[in-house]
Structure formats: C-alpha cells, structure tokens
PDB file of C-alpha atoms in Angstrom:
ATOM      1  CA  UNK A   1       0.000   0.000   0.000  1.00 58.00           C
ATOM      2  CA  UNK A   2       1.151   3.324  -0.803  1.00 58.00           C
ATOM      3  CA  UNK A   3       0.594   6.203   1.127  1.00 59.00           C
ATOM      4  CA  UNK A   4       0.776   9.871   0.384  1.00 57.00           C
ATOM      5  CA  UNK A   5       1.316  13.262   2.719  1.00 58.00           C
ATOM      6  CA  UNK A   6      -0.193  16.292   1.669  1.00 54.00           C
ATOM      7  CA  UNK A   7       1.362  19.590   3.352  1.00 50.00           C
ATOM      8  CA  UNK A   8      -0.629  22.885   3.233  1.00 48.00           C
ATOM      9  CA  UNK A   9       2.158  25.242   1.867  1.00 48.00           C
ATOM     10  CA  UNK A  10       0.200  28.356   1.275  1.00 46.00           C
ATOM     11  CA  UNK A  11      -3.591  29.309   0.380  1.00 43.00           C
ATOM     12  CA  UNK A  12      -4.572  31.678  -2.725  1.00 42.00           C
ATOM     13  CA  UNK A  13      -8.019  33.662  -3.137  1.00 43.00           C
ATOM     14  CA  UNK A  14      -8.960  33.838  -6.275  1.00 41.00           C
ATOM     15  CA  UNK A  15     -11.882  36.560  -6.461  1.00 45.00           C
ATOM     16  CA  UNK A  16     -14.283  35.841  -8.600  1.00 42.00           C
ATOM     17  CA  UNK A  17     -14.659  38.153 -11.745  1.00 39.00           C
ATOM     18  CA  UNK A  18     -18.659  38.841 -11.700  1.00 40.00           C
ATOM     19  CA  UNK A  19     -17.926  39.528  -7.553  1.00 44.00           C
ATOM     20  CA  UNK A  20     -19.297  36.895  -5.880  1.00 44.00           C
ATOM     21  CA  UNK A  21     -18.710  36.532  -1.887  1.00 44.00           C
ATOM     22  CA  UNK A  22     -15.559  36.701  -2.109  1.00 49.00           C
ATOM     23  CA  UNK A  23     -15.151  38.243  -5.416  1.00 54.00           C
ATOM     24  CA  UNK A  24     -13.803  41.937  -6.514  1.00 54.00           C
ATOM     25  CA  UNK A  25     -16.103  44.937  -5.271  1.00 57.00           C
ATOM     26  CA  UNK A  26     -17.849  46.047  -8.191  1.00 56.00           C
ATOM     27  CA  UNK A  27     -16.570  49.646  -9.937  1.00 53.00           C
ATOM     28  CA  UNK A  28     -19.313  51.450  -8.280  1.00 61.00           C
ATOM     29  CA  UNK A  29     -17.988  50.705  -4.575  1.00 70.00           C
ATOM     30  CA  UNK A  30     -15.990  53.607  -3.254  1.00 80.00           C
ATOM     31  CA  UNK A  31     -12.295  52.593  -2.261  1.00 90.00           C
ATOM     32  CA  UNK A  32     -11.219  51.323   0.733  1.00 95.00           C
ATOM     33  CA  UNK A  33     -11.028  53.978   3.086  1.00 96.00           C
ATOM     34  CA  UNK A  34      -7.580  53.713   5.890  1.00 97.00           C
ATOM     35  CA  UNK A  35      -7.866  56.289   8.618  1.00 97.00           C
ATOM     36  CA  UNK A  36      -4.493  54.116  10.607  1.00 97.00           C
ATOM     37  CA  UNK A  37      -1.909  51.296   9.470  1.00 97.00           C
ATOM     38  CA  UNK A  38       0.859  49.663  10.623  1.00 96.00           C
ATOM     39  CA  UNK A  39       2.023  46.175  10.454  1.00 96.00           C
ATOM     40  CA  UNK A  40      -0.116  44.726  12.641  1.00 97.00           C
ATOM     41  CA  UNK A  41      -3.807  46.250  12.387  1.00 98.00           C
ATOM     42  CA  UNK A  42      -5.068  49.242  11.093  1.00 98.00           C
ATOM     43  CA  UNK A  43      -8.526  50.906  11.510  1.00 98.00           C
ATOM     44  CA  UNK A  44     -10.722  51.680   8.158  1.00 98.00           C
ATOM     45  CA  UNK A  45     -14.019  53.804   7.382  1.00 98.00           C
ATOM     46  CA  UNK A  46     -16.836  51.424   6.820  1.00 97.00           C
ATOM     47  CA  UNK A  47     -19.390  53.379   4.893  1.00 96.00           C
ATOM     48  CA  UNK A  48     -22.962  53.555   5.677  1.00 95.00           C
ATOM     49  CA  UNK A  49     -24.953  50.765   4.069  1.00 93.00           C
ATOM     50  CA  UNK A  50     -22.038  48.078   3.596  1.00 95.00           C
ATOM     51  CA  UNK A  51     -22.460  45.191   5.765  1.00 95.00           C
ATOM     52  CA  UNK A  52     -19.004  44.325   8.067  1.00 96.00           C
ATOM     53  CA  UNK A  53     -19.642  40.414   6.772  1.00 93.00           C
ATOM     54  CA  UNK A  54     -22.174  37.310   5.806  1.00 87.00           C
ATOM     55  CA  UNK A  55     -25.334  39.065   3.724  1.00 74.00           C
ATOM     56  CA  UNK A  56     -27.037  37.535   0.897  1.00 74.00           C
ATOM     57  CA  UNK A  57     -24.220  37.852  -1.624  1.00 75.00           C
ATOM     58  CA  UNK A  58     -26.482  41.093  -3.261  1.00 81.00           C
ATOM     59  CA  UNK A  59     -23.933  43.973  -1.387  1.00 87.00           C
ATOM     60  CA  UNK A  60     -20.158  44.350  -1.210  1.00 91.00           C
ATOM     61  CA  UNK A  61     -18.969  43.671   2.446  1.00 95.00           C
ATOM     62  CA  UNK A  62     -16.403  45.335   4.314  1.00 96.00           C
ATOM     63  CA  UNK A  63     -14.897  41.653   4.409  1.00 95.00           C
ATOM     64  CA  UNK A  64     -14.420  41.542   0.512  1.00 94.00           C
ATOM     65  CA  UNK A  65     -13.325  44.973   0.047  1.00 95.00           C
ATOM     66  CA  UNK A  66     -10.236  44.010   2.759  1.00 96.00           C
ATOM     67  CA  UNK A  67      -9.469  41.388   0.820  1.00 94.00           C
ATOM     68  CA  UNK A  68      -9.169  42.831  -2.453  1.00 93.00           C
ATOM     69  CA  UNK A  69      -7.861  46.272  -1.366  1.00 95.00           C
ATOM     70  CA  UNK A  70      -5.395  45.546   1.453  1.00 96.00           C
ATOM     71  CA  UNK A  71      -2.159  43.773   2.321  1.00 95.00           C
ATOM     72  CA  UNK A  72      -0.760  41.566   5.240  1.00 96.00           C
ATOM     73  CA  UNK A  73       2.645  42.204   3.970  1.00 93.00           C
ATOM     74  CA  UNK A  74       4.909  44.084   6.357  1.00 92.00           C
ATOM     75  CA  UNK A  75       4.131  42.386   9.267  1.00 93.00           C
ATOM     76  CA  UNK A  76       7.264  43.021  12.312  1.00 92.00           C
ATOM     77  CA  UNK A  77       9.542  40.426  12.411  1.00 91.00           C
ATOM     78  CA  UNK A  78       8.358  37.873  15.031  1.00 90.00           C
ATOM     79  CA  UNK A  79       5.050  37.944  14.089  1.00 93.00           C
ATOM     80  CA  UNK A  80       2.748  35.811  11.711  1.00 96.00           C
ATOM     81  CA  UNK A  81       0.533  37.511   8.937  1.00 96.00           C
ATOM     82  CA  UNK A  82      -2.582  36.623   8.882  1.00 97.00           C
ATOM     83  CA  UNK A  83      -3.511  35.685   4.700  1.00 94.00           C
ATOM     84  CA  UNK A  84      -6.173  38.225   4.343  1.00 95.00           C
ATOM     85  CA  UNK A  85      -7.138  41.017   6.811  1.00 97.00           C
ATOM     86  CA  UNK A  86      -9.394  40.366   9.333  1.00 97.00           C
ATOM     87  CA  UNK A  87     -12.045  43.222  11.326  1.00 97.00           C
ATOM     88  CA  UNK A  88     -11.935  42.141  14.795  1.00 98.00           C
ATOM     89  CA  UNK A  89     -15.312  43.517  15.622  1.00 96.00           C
ATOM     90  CA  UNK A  90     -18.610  44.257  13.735  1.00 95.00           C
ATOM     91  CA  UNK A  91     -20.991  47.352  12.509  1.00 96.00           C
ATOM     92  CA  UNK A  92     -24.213  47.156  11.967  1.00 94.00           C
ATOM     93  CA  UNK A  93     -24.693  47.515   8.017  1.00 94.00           C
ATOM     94  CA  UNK A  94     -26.119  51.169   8.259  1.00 95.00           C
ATOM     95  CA  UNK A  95     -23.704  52.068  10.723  1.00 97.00           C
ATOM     96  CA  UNK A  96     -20.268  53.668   9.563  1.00 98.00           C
ATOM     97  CA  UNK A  97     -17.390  54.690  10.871  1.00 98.00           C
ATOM     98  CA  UNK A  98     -14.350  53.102  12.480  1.00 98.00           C
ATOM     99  CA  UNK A  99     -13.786  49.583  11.957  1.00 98.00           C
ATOM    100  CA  UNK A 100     -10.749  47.806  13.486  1.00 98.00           C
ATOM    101  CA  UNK A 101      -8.751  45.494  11.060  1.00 98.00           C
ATOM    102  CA  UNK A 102      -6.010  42.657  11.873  1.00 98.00           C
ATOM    103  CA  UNK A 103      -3.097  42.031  10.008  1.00 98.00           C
ATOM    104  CA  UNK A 104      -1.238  39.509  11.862  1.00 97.00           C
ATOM    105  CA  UNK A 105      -1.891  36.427  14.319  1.00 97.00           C
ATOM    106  CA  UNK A 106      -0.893  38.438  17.195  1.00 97.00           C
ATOM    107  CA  UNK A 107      -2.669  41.389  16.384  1.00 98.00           C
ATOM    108  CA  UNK A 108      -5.898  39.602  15.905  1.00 98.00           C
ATOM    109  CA  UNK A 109      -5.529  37.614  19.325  1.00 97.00           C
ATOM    110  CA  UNK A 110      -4.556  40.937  21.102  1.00 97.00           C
ATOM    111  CA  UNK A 111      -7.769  42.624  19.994  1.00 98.00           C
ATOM    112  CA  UNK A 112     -10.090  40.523  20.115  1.00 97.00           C
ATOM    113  CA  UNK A 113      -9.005  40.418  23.839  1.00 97.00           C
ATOM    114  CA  UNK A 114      -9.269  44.051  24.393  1.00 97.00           C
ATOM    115  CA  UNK A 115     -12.661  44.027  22.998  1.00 96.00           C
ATOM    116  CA  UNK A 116     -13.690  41.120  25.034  1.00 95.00           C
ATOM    117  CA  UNK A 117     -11.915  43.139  28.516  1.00 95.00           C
ATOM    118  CA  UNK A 118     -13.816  46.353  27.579  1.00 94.00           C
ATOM    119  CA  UNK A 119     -10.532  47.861  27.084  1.00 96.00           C
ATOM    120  CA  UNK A 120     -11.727  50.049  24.057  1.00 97.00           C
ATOM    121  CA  UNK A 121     -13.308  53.150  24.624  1.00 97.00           C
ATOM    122  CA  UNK A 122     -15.886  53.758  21.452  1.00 98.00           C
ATOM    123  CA  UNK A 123     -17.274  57.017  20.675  1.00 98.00           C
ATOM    124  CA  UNK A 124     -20.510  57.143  18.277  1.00 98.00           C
ATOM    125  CA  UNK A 125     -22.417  60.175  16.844  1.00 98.00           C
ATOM    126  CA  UNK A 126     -26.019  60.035  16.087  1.00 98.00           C
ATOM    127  CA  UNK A 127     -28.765  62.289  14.557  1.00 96.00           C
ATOM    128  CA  UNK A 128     -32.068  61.647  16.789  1.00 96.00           C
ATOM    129  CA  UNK A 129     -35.790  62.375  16.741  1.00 94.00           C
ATOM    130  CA  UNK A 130     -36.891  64.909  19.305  1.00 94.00           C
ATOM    131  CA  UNK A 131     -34.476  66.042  22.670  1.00 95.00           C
ATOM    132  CA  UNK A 132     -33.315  63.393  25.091  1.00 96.00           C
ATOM    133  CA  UNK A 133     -32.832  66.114  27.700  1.00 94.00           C
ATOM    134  CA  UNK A 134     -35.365  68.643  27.220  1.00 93.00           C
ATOM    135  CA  UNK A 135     -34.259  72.082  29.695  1.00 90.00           C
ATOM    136  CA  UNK A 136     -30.392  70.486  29.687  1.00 92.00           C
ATOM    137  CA  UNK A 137     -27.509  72.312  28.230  1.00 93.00           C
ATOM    138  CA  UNK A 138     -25.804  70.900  25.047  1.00 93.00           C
ATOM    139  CA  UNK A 139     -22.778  71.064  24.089  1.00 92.00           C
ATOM    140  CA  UNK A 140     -19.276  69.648  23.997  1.00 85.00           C
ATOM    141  CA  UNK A 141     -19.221  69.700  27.548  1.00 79.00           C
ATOM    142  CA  UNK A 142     -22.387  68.941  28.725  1.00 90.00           C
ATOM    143  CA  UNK A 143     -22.969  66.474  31.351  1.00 93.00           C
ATOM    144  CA  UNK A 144     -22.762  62.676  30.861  1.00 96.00           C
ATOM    145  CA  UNK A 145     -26.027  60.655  31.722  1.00 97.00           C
ATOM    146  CA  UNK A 146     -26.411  57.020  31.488  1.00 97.00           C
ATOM    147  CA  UNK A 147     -28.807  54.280  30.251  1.00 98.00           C
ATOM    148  CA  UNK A 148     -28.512  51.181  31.900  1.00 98.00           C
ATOM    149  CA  UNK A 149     -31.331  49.028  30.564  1.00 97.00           C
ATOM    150  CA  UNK A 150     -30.742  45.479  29.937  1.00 97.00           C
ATOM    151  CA  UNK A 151     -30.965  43.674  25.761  1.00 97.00           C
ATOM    152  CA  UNK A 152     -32.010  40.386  25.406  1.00 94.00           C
ATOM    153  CA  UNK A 153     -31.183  39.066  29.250  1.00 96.00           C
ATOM    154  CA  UNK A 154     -27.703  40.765  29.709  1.00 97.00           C
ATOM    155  CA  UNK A 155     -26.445  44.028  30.838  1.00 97.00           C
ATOM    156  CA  UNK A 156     -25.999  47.314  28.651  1.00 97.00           C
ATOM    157  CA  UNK A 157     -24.925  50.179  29.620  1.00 98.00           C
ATOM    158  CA  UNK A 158     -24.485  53.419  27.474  1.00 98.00           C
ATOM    159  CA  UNK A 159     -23.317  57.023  28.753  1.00 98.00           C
ATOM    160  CA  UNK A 160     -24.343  59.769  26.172  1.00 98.00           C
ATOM    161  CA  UNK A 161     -24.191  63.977  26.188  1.00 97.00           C
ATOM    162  CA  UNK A 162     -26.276  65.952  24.129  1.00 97.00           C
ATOM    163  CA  UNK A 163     -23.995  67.871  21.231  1.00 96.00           C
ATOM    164  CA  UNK A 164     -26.800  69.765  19.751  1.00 95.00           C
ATOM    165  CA  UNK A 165     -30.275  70.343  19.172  1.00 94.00           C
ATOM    166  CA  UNK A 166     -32.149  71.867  15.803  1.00 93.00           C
ATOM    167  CA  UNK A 167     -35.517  72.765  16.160  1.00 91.00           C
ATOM    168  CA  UNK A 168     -37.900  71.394  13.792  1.00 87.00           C
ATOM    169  CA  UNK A 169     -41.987  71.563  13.243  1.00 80.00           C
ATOM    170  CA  UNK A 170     -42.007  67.679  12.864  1.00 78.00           C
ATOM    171  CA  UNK A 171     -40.448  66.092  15.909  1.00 83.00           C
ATOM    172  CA  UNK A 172     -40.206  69.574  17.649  1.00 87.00           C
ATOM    173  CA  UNK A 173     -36.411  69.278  17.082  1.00 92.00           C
ATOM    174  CA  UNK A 174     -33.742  66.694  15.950  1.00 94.00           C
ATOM    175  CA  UNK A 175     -30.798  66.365  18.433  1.00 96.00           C
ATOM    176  CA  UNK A 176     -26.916  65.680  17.705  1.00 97.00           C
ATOM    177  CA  UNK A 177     -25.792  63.252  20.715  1.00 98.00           C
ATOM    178  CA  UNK A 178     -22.502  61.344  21.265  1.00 98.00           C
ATOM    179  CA  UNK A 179     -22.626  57.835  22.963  1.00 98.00           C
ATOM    180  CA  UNK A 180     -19.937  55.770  24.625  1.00 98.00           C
ATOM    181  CA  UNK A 181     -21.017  52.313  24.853  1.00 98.00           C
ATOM    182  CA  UNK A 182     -19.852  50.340  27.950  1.00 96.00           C
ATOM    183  CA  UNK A 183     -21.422  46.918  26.724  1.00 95.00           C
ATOM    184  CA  UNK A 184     -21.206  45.628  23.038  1.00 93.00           C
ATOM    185  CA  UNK A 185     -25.247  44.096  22.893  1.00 95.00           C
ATOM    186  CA  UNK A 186     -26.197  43.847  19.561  1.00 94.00           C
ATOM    187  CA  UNK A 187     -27.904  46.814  18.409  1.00 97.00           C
ATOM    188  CA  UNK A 188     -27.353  48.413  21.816  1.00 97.00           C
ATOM    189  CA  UNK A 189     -26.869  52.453  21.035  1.00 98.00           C
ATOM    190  CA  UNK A 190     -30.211  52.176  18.760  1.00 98.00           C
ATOM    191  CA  UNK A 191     -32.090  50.102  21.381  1.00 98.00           C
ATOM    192  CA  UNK A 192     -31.085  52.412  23.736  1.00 98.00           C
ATOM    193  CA  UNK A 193     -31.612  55.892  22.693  1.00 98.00           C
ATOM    194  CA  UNK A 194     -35.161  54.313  21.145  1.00 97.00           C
ATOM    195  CA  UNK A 195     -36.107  53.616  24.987  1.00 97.00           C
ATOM    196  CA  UNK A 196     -35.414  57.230  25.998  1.00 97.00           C
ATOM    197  CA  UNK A 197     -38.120  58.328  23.350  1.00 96.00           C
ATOM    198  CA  UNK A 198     -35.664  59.541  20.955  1.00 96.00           C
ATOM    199  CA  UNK A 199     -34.847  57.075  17.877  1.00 96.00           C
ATOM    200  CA  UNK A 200     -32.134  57.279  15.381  1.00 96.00           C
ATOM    201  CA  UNK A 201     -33.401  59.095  12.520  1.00 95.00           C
ATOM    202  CA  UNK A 202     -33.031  56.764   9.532  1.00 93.00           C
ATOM    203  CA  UNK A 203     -33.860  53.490  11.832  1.00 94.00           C
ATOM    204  CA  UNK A 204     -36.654  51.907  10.890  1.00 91.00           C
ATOM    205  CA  UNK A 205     -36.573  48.983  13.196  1.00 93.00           C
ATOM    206  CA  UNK A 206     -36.763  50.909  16.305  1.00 95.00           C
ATOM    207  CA  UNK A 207     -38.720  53.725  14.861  1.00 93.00           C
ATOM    208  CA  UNK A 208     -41.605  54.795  17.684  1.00 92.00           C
ATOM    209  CA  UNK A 209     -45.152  54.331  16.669  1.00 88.00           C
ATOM    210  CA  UNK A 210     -45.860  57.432  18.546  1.00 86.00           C
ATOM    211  CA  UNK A 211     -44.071  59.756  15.556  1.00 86.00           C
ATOM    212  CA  UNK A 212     -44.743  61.330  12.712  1.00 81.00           C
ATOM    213  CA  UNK A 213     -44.386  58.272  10.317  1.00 73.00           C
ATOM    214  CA  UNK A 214     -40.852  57.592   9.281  1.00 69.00           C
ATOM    215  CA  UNK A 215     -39.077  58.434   6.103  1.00 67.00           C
ATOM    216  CA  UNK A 216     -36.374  55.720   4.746  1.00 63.00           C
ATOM    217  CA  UNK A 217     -33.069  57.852   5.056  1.00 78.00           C
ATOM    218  CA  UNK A 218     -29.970  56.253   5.918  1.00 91.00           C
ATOM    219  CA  UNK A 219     -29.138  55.599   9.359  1.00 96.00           C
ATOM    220  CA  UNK A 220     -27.904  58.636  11.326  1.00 97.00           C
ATOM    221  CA  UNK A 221     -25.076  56.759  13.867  1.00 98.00           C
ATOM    222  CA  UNK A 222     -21.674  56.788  13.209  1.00 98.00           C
ATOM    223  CA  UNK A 223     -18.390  55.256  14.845  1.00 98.00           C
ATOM    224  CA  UNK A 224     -16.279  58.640  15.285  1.00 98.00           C
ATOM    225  CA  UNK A 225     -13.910  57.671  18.108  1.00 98.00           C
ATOM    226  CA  UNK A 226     -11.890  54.481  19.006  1.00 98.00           C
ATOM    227  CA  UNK A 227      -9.536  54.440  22.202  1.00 98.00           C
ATOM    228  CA  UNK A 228      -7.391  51.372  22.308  1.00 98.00           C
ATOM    229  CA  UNK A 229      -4.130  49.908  23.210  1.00 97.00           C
ATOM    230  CA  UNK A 230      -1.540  48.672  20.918  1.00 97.00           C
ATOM    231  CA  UNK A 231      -1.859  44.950  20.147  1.00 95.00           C
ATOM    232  CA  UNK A 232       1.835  44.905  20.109  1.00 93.00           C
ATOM    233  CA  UNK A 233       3.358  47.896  22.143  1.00 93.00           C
ATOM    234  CA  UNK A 234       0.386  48.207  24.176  1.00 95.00           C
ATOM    235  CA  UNK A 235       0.701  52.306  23.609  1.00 96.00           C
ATOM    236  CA  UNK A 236      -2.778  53.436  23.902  1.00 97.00           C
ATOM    237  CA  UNK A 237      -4.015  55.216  20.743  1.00 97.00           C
ATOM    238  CA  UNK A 238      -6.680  57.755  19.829  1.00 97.00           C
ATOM    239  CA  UNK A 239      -8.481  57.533  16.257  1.00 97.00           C
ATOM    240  CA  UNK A 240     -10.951  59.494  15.044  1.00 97.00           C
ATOM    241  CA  UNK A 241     -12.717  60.487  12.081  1.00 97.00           C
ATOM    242  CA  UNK A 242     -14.966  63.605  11.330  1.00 95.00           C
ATOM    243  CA  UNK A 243     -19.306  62.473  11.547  1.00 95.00           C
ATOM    244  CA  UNK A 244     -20.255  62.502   8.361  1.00 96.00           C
ATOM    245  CA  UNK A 245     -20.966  66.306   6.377  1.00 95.00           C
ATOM    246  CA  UNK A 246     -24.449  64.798   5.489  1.00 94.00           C
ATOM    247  CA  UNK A 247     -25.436  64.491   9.677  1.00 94.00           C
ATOM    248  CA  UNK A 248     -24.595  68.921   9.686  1.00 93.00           C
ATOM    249  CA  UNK A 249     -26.991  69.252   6.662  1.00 92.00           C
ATOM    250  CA  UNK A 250     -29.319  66.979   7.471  1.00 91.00           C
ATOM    251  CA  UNK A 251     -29.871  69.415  10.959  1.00 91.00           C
ATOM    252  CA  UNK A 252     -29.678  72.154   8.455  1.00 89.00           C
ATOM    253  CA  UNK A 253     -32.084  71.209   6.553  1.00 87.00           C
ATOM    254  CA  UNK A 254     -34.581  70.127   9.335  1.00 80.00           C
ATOM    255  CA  UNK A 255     -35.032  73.286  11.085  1.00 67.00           C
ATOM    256  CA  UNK A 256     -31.967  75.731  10.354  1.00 49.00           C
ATOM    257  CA  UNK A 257     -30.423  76.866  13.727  1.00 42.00           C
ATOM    258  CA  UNK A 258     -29.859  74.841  16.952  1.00 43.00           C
ATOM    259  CA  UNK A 259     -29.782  75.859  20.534  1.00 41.00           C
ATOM    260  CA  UNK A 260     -27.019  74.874  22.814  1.00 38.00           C
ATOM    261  CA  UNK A 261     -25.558  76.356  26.477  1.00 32.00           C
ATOM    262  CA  UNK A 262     -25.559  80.047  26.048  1.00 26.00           C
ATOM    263  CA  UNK A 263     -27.673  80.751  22.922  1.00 25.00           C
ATOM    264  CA  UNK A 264     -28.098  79.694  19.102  1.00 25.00           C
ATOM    265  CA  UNK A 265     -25.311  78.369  17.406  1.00 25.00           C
ATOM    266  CA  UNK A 266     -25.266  77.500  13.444  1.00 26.00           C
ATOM    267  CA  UNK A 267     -26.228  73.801  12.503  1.00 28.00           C
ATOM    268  CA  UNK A 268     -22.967  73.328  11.100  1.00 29.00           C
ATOM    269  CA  UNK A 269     -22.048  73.884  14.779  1.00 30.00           C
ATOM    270  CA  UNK A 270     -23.215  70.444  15.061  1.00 30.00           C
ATOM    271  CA  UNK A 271     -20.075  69.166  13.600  1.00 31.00           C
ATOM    272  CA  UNK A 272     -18.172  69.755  16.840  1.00 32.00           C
ATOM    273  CA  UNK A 273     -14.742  67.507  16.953  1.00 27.00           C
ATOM    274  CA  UNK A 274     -14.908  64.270  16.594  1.00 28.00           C
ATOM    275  CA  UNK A 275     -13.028  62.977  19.282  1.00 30.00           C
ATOM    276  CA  UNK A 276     -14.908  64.960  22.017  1.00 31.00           C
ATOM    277  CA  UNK A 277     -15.563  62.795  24.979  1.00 32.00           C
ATOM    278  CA  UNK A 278     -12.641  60.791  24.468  1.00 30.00           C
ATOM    279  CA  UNK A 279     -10.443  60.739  27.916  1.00 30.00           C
ATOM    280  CA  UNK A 280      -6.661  61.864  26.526  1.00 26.00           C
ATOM    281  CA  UNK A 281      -5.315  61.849  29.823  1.00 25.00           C
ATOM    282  CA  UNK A 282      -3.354  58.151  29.518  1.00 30.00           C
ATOM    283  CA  UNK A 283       0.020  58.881  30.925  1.00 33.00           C
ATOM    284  CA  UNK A 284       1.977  61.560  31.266  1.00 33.00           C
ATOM    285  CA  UNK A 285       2.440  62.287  27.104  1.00 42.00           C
ATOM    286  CA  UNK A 286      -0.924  60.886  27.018  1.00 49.00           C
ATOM    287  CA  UNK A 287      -1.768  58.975  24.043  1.00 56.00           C
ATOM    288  CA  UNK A 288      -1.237  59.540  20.190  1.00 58.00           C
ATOM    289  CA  UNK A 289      -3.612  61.024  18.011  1.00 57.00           C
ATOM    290  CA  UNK A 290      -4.663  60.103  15.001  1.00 61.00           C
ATOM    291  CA  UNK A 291      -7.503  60.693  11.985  1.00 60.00           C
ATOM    292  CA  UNK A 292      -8.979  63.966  11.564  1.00 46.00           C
ATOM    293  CA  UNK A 293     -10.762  66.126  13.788  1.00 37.00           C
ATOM    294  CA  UNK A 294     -11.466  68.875  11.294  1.00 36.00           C
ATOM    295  CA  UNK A 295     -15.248  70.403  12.469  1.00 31.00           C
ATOM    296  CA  UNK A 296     -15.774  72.221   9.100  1.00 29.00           C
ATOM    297  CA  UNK A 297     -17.599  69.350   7.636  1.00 29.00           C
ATOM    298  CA  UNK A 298     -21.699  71.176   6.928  1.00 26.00           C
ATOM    299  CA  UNK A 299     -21.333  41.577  17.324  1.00 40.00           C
ATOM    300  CA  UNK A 300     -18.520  40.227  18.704  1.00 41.00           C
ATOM    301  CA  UNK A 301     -19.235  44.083  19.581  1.00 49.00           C
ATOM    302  CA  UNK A 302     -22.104  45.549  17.791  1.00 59.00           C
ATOM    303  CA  UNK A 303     -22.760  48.267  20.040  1.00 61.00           C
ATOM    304  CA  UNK A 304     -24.441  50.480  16.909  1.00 65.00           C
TER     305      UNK A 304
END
C-alpha cells in the first residue's frame, strides 16, 4: 500500500470576476477607506450601508473589500501575517465609521481580547428624533447621563451627552448626541436611545409608533472615536474620524439653527470635533492622536 502526505504550503483567493462573496467589489464601490496602518492592524471607514460580513451575496462587504484592497505584507519580524485582513469587531450595516482590522496572528488575538476586557473606549455620533434632555444644556461639555437598561437578558450600559439640538416643526427638534457604549449588545446604542423616546433618525426597526411616520433615510449613527491599546506595544491610541458632512446638513435642513448652552449656534455647529468625549489623559504624554478632527464638515461588539 502506498501512502501519500499532503502539506498545506500556502492558500490563494482567487476573487471571482462577476464579484461573488468573495469576489472583486464592483466599480461602483468607493475605495477602501484607511484612517491608521501599521504592520499589525489598522482601523478603516466602513461606509454607511455596507455590511461588516455574511449578507445575501447582493452587497459588497467590508470583508471583501479588505481582501481585495489591502495587504498583510509588512508584518514586524516575530510575528505571523494573517492571509487576508481580518475586522476584529462588527458594525451594523447602516452604521459607519471606524472599523478595526487585523493584520497579523498576534494582532488579531490581542484585539479581540481588548474588545472582550472592555478595554476600548468607542465614541458614536447620532442624529435623533426629538431632545433626550429637554431644559439640559448641550454642548461639547455637557454632562454625561447614562442608560442602563438590559438587551435580550444581559447588561448594557451606554453614557451619552447631548452635542446639539435643531428645532424642527415635525419632531419639535432633531438632536446631535454622542454615545460611549460600555457593553457591546447587539444593536445596543439604537435600542437604547429608542427607549429614551428619541430614535435614530433613519432606523426603521426601532422607529416609535408614537411619531410622525418615518421616512427611509440612511441611518444617522456613526463610529467617530476608538480608544485602544496597541496589540503589540500596548501604547494606547486615539483615532478618530470627522461624523459625516451629510449628519450637519441633514440638521440644516430640518429646522436651520440649533440651541445649545448660552444661545443659538449655526447647525454646522453640530459638527463639533470628533473625538470629544474621548479621555486623553493616559500617561503623562498621554496617548497619540490620530484621523482627523477637522469640524468644518456642513457583534462580537455591535454596540451600533
């Protein structure tokens, strides 16, 4: 009898060219967007609409486009690359924002654990029907309150401020408010700000009965602000990305001018930085910086 070994020397993806699962993005998908990279992870923009992974095969996921648009090459010596890059953590489809990719074996192990520790501070901004804190002041500064309500059995905890608010003759005024999820519950920052009467405009799922009836728009919550350490150096780093220009016009549109602390400020005041909220005081340099924070602009965890 004869017998044969077979060794696994390497494995090749072959995308498919009409763009199946794993297939090239088709023209019309905007490139892949890379806000931080090193060797070992980086941290993309996943647009609104574009599913992190899994779907029907009808839309381009975040998981094909890293495949066909970025490299595990470069990886430090000592460490293992993974053969495609892999997110560590989800967004809901409508979501966008941050998304944290892996790059090597260590990286990916590393991350996932800080998710699973709650060792990364998240930062979401979201466009919502009506004011969460009618009589408070908004603003960068305003005061934190909390929702602790628990999803589906488990605990959930989200701390929000009110950014902004925009009066409006249909909800009596849309609010700008930034959220920093404690939990990772599946749907949690929609689920959440839906309880305190005020739903994400654009969400349909946890739209209230008790409003004017809902318009499809896109979803109005985006991933501004990641806080994490290092997978390798364990530096802590702060990313960020500007909310998107359309959440400043769509206030704009909606009822013109806002109110916040100490009088009316412009709806493209709305746009206030980014990062706000995010603790910098990690050391005695504190950490890095990076992404924009330009205001000008007019589950493993699936907090949003």
């Amino acid at each position: 009898a004869h017998h044969a070994q077979v060794y696994l020397l390497a494995r090749v993806s072959t995308p498919s060219p009409t763009g199946g699962r794993r297939g090239l993005p088709p023209a019309s998908v905007d490139p892949l967007e890379v806000v931080f990279a090193d060797g070992s992870f980086a941290v993309v923009y996943k647009p609104a609409g574009m599913p992190t992974a899994g779907g029907d095969g009808s839309r381009t996921t975040m998981r094909q486009l890293l495949a066909t648009s970025m490299s595990c090459d470069g990886a430090p010596e000592g460490e293992a690359p993974l053969w495609r890059p892999q997110h560590v953590h989800r967004l809901d489809a409508g979501t966008s924002g941050l998304l944290v990719v892996a790059k090597t074996r260590g990286a990916l192990t590393g991350l996932s654990a800080a998710f699973a520790q709650r060792s990364v501070r998240k930062t979401y901004r979201a466009v919502v029907a009506g004011d969460p804190a009618p009589g408070a002041a908004a603003g960068e500064a305003s005061a934190l309150h909390r929702v602790e309500l628990p999803l589906s059995g488990q605990d959930a905890v989200t701390d929000w401020r009110l950014v902004s608010r925009h009066a409006t003759t249909r909800w009596g005024c849309v609010s700008v408010v930034e959220c920093f999820p404690h939990t990772g519950r599946t749907h949690q920052i929609r689920r959440h700000l839906a309880a305190l009467g005020t739903p994400i405009v654009g969400d349909a799922k946890y739209w209230l009965p008790a409003l004017d009836e809902h318009r499809g728009t896109r979803l109005f919550l985006c991933a501004v602000g990641l806080r994490l350490p290092h997978p390798t150096t364990g530096e802590m780093l702060d990313i960020a990305c500007d909310q998107p220009p359309e959440f400043a016009a769509y206030c704009a549109a909606a009822g013109g001018a806002g109110s916040a602390a100490g009088g009316v400020v412009r709806a493209s005041d709305a746009a206030e930085t980014a990062s706000a909220g995010v603790d910098t005081r990690a050391g005695s340099e504190g950490p890095k910086t990076y992404g924009s924070t330009d205001t000008d602009d007019a589950d493993t965890e699936k907090a949003g």
